[in-house]
Amino acid sequence: MPYGYNGKTLRVNLTDETLRTEEPPENWYRTYLGGMGAVAYHLLKEVPRGVDPLSPGNIFIMAPGVISGAPFSGSGRNAVGGLSPLTGGFGEADAGGYWGAELKHAGFDQIIVEGASEKPTWLWIEDGKAEIRDASKLWGLEVAECQDRMREELGDPRAKTALIGPSGENLSRLACVINDLNHVAGRSGTGAIMGSKRLKGVAVRGHNPPELADADRLRELAGRLAKQVRENPSGLSVYGTGAAMDAGAQTGNLPTRNFRDGEFWEASEIDAIAVKNKYRVGMGTCYACAVACKKEVKLETPYKVEARYGGPEYETLGAFGSDCGVSDLAAICKANELCQRYGIDTIGAGTTIAFAMECYEEGIITPEMTGGIDLRFGNAEAMLQTLELMVKREGIGDLLTEGTKRTAEKLGPDAERFAVHVKGQEFPMHEPRLKRALGLGYALSPTGADHQHNVHDTGLRGRAMERLRAFGVLEPVALESLGGEKVRIYKYVSEMRILTNCLAICNFVPWDYNQYVELLNAVTGWDTTLYELAKVAQRTLALAKIINLRSGFTAADDWLPPRMFTPQTSGALSETAVIPEELRHAIDLYYEMMGWDPQGVPRLGTLHELGIAWAEQYLPPASADRLVI
Amino acid sequence: MPYGYNGKTLRVNLTDETLRTEEPPENWYRTYLGGMGAVAYHLLKEVPRGVDPLSPGNIFIMAPGVISGAPFSGSGRNAVGGLSPLTGGFGEADAGGYWGAELKHAGFDQIIVEGASEKPTWLWIEDGKAEIRDASKLWGLEVAECQDRMREELGDPRAKTALIGPSGENLSRLACVINDLNHVAGRSGTGAIMGSKRLKGVAVRGHNPPELADADRLRELAGRLAKQVRENPSGLSVYGTGAAMDAGAQTGNLPTRNFRDGEFWEASEIDAIAVKNKYRVGMGTCYACAVACKKEVKLETPYKVEARYGGPEYETLGAFGSDCGVSDLAAICKANELCQRYGIDTIGAGTTIAFAMECYEEGIITPEMTGGIDLRFGNAEAMLQTLELMVKREGIGDLLTEGTKRTAEKLGPDAERFAVHVKGQEFPMHEPRLKRALGLGYALSPTGADHQHNVHDTGLRGRAMERLRAFGVLEPVALESLGGEKVRIYKYVSEMRILTNCLAICNFVPWDYNQYVELLNAVTGWDTTLYELAKVAQRTLALAKIINLRSGFTAADDWLPPRMFTPQTSGALSETAVIPEELRHAIDLYYEMMGWDPQGVPRLGTLHELGIAWAEQYLPPASADRLVI
């Protein structure tokens, strides 16, 4: 009997309605860990070249990690993944809450869904048993309603759910998967994969957490962390994400009006402090977590906003706030609630609306196209109306819900000039023109622009730099630099981010890198090292890269959109922007550091060193398609 | 005040007779650790292209590591290095004993000797003070005599010495440096560097070991290891090296008659068991070491052999024994003693004699050239006579003492067919035709064929494989394989070997990889990780590679000599040999794993990731000189 995990994968085929349990050997768990690692492994092996992400040939994976569901802060997460409807390549997103831990307690380490059902279905999993159920009466329901009905049907008010809303059903490429009503796996459009399989959701209930190899040691680790968090509560515990937006606005780091402008005077009206003062009614948390950073807001007027849908994270405050030029916090809270209610990514939806606003102001989108909505920057009501159209695929929303990239392609080259995405994934609320390594990460992340795979240069001080000593980085490095030393730091920090996604544990919990090792050894009884774990991250990145190459991406797609190479119109970054030659050089160095060739293709020796020589068969033929500056 | 090290480098210029203390910053110690890392760093930075290893432009480095001299088993070693008189490239060798620990206790972490004196000199270092002394009366003395006279002159019978013998003075390219009379830094011909500088030796005395960051933790680690060694004494403690020669002979792993033959029936007459039964009078040890693996032999007849020169290691038993076809253990013990007495490498001297024996039997070396010595395989007396000529540079010895490569070049292509060396460094007593990854290592090691930088495939079982889990190697691999998985294992194991040379701690002490981390943290108070330490090894290898490229070596020199591609004439390996295509593929994979290009040149991204971008200036222009199969 293994420690920490169950040894069981639930494989569901919705085409022929079969369920099957697979039992990977222990070394599989140690090699891929779960989470993002499991997504990369299965996606490369099981989805052939040329599959449409919205066809039955795609797979949908839900994967906590080997130590998920053990009693320590940050262990409640899981990854979801498949070929991304948004990018067409490696698709993956992560959510917290309770669902991931519950799946582990229910006897499974991951679920792989194949095929597609003709009629709506859902899955019910309880203590080692799983069944496919009819979702005809759930189809079309908003997320919370759906959870209510499922729990009613099950007679179990504590069943945990991972659901899609109407946006996923409507195959919005921005659709997300929602755990426990307000913990969201937002990026990559994975909700549309569920929608395409007509899988409304997965409810789980488990009473048997996997055994721990060293419960005393884990208790000590978890207790010390909890004590530290209690005694020195960070801004996250007090405010949740988004307390420092005013500072961001002053340094140009708060994306404003579709990343066009550099100043947003009303930042302090929409930040987490304002949320706390005006609308917050509580702070939620995730399984076993001492940090408790999840805002819950409640409004009756001017909009009714239900507290059970949580509250806006920093990304949401930025995407529907400054990036749309909107300073109406109530409208932002409502936009957030609509996104959870309908199951659409707040970042993708907010930034696509911001993009549409710029198109509207530039005359590329006309009032005729919007159905009369005056879609100017700052018009909160227009923003909410447009969002409603997107989640329902009505009017202009039918186009916008395809995401920024497809909208821009439809609108033509004039619009593409300010379409802010990488590989089709819209930008999160962090500014590559300030944070140069972050920009490098947006260009390089396998899911496109993704702040979960990234380094935040502005935070590379104090403890963050001290942690890098684990990798031999001993000297501080200038914020503005995108030289070799910054690339080196980016490599290590991003690998640790990828690692947390493989472990499916939370970045917001202040675990040290070495404590990842200790947690893993305490839970599983292994004798792993930081070296081995960094290799898991490199392995995952190599597999994800090969998936993207197979999907048709080339080195030219590891790049930033045009707007990043021109300054903001005002503020601190009005005279500086990303320098193409510098970015090209940094990417070249990164490829070399990763053991990838100048086309970004992992070298054979790299695959062997990572123990994934089996992936050689999926390597693309040599190509010369690379952006040269 | 740092823990574990002194923060002081003693720099000696023998040309102008100056002494100076340098104080590298803490990050220097953490980046290079000392030992082999320090050698690589200083050699690349300080010795320009084109310097003759035997000219004053070369430097001579003596370097323990940051944790050397702390009280734990294996901490008594130090590296010596410089541009190798034998290979012309990166030269480095390591020795145990007490000298390295004593230097640390005397207040210095390393000594760098520049220039050359006109008259013989020696160095005396005591508790932070150093002086250059006149060695006119010591020049020409055998090693033990020299130590006696130094101690007499100092009035300190406990001064520790690192000395050259007459071979070093005579600039034999096989000359070594001898610590404490019988602990030998044998390879790379570094004794000749001392000779060329007219530096007879360095005596040290120290009473102040650097402070320990966590003495309790170190005591616990050291105590546990000592207990383990006491309770489960390995063959090393009981016999020293070389107990399993008979098994080696049966698998073809005991080099016999210049690596020509595969059977040596008399193996059990010359192994460590025979030594113990016939001539052993004691077992010596090194500073603070519980293993105590150093044989001491004493003979009165047929040869007088002094016990204070120690006894033959496995390498010596093989080089003067089976490799010369000699089964006369007394003669081998005498050969060993002569080597220590005169300061010449037993491996290089023994194998060069074996090579000469084959040349003699082939008629390439004539009785005229040997001065009548009947230099046939198996003629023990002829072997000893030839060795005497080599150490004194007389007759045929004047040529042979230049090493196998130069001798073969002089004798012509017929002889070069069976000259068994890589980059000019003769083979140690391990068989690449059996151990394929070892052969890979002989081809790739920066010092040429060197068993201290290597993996011993035959030992890749049980605990050795378990240790590799630290790097994510989870599956066993076939002995005969030289595929990607073996290359991966080679990479990791050889890096850990290089690491022990940087730390200057002993491979024979059964520390686990993770315990290297614990030792380092306990001694220095750092928070290092196995990841950081593996990077130190990669850094050292990259620097050493660049030194070799600068010295004129190309990828074509990372290769094995012709004999390795044909089977042995008899025994277990009479139908198998290294396959050139397999070796070529393995080397290509290794280059890729290391972030080196197909010419074996470290890529720019690799230098940045290793934090040694400063080394870029030393990279050679692109070259196409590579051995293609």
JSON list of N, CA and C in Angstrom, two decimals, chain B residues 127-145:
[
{"chain": "B", "resi": 127, "resn": "ASP", "atom": "N", "xyz": [50.55, 28.41, 11.25]},
{"chain": "B", "resi": 127, "resn": "ASP", "atom": "CA", "xyz": [49.57, 29.27, 11.92]},
{"chain": "B", "resi": 127, "resn": "ASP", "atom": "C", "xyz": [49.49, 30.67, 11.33]},
{"chain": "B", "resi": 128, "resn": "GLY", "atom": "N", "xyz": [49.18, 30.72, 10.07]},
{"chain": "B", "resi": 128, "resn": "GLY", "atom": "CA", "xyz": [48.92, 32.01, 9.42]},
{"chain": "B", "resi": 128, "resn": "GLY", "atom": "C", "xyz": [50.14, 32.68, 8.84]},
{"chain": "B", "resi": 129, "resn": "LYS", "atom": "N", "xyz": [51.35, 32.15, 9.15]},
{"chain": "B", "resi": 129, "resn": "LYS", "atom": "CA", "xyz": [52.57, 32.74, 8.60]},
{"chain": "B", "resi": 129, "resn": "LYS", "atom": "C", "xyz": [53.17, 31.80, 7.56]},
{"chain": "B", "resi": 130, "resn": "ALA", "atom": "N", "xyz": [53.80, 32.42, 6.57]},
{"chain": "B", "resi": 130, "resn": "ALA", "atom": "CA", "xyz": [54.41, 31.60, 5.52]},
{"chain": "B", "resi": 130, "resn": "ALA", "atom": "C", "xyz": [55.76, 32.17, 5.15]},
{"chain": "B", "resi": 131, "resn": "GLU", "atom": "N", "xyz": [56.70, 31.30, 4.79]},
{"chain": "B", "resi": 131, "resn": "GLU", "atom": "CA", "xyz": [57.99, 31.80, 4.32]},
{"chain": "B", "resi": 131, "resn": "GLU", "atom": "C", "xyz": [58.58, 30.87, 3.26]},
{"chain": "B", "resi": 132, "resn": "ILE", "atom": "N", "xyz": [59.37, 31.49, 2.37]},
{"chain": "B", "resi": 132, "resn": "ILE", "atom": "CA", "xyz": [60.09, 30.72, 1.35]},
{"chain": "B", "resi": 132, "resn": "ILE", "atom": "C", "xyz": [61.46, 30.39, 1.92]},
{"chain": "B", "resi": 133, "resn": "ARG", "atom": "N", "xyz": [61.85, 29.12, 1.88]},
{"chain": "B", "resi": 133, "resn": "ARG", "atom": "CA", "xyz": [63.14, 28.72, 2.46]},
{"chain": "B", "resi": 133, "resn": "ARG", "atom": "C", "xyz": [64.02, 28.09, 1.40]},
{"chain": "B", "resi": 134, "resn": "ASP", "atom": "N", "xyz": [65.28, 28.05, 1.70]},
{"chain": "B", "resi": 134, "resn": "ASP", "atom": "CA", "xyz": [66.28, 27.51, 0.77]},
{"chain": "B", "resi": 134, "resn": "ASP", "atom": "C", "xyz": [66.27, 25.98, 0.81]},
{"chain": "B", "resi": 135, "resn": "ALA", "atom": "N", "xyz": [66.16, 25.36, -0.36]},
{"chain": "B", "resi": 135, "resn": "ALA", "atom": "CA", "xyz": [66.12, 23.89, -0.41]},
{"chain": "B", "resi": 135, "resn": "ALA", "atom": "C", "xyz": [67.37, 23.30, -1.06]},
{"chain": "B", "resi": 136, "resn": "SER", "atom": "N", "xyz": [68.40, 24.09, -1.12]},
{"chain": "B", "resi": 136, "resn": "SER", "atom": "CA", "xyz": [69.62, 23.60, -1.80]},
{"chain": "B", "resi": 136, "resn": "SER", "atom": "C", "xyz": [70.07, 22.26, -1.26]},
{"chain": "B", "resi": 137, "resn": "LYS", "atom": "N", "xyz": [69.95, 22.10, 0.06]},
{"chain": "B", "resi": 137, "resn": "LYS", "atom": "CA", "xyz": [70.43, 20.85, 0.65]},
{"chain": "B", "resi": 137, "resn": "LYS", "atom": "C", "xyz": [69.39, 19.73, 0.58]},
{"chain": "B", "resi": 138, "resn": "LEU", "atom": "N", "xyz": [68.20, 20.08, 0.18]},
{"chain": "B", "resi": 138, "resn": "LEU", "atom": "CA", "xyz": [67.14, 19.06, 0.08]},
{"chain": "B", "resi": 138, "resn": "LEU", "atom": "C", "xyz": [67.00, 18.53, -1.33]},
{"chain": "B", "resi": 139, "resn": "TRP", "atom": "N", "xyz": [67.44, 19.31, -2.28]},
{"chain": "B", "resi": 139, "resn": "TRP", "atom": "CA", "xyz": [67.29, 18.95, -3.70]},
{"chain": "B", "resi": 139, "resn": "TRP", "atom": "C", "xyz": [68.01, 17.65, -3.98]},
{"chain": "B", "resi": 140, "resn": "GLY", "atom": "N", "xyz": [67.34, 16.73, -4.60]},
{"chain": "B", "resi": 140, "resn": "GLY", "atom": "CA", "xyz": [67.94, 15.43, -4.89]},
{"chain": "B", "resi": 140, "resn": "GLY", "atom": "C", "xyz": [67.58, 14.37, -3.88]},
{"chain": "B", "resi": 141, "resn": "LEU", "atom": "N", "xyz": [67.04, 14.78, -2.74]},
{"chain": "B", "resi": 141, "resn": "LEU", "atom": "CA", "xyz": [66.71, 13.79, -1.71]},
{"chain": "B", "resi": 141, "resn": "LEU", "atom": "C", "xyz": [65.46, 12.99, -2.05]},
{"chain": "B", "resi": 142, "resn": "GLU", "atom": "N", "xyz": [65.48, 11.76, -1.60]},
{"chain": "B", "resi": 142, "resn": "GLU", "atom": "CA", "xyz": [64.27, 10.96, -1.68]},
{"chain": "B", "resi": 142, "resn": "GLU", "atom": "C", "xyz": [63.24, 11.54, -0.71]},
{"chain": "B", "resi": 143, "resn": "VAL", "atom": "N", "xyz": [62.00, 11.13, -0.90]},
{"chain": "B", "resi": 143, "resn": "VAL", "atom": "CA", "xyz": [60.89, 11.79, -0.19]},
{"chain": "B", "resi": 143, "resn": "VAL", "atom": "C", "xyz": [61.01, 11.70, 1.33]},
{"chain": "B", "resi": 144, "resn": "ALA", "atom": "N", "xyz": [61.23, 10.52, 1.86]},
{"chain": "B", "resi": 144, "resn": "ALA", "atom": "CA", "xyz": [61.24, 10.37, 3.33]},
{"chain": "B", "resi": 144, "resn": "ALA", "atom": "C", "xyz": [62.44, 11.09, 3.94]},
{"chain": "B", "resi": 145, "resn": "GLU", "atom": "N", "xyz": [63.57, 10.97, 3.27]},
{"chain": "B", "resi": 145, "resn": "GLU", "atom": "CA", "xyz": [64.76, 11.70, 3.73]},
{"chain": "B", "resi": 145, "resn": "GLU", "atom": "C", "xyz": [64.49, 13.19, 3.80]}
]
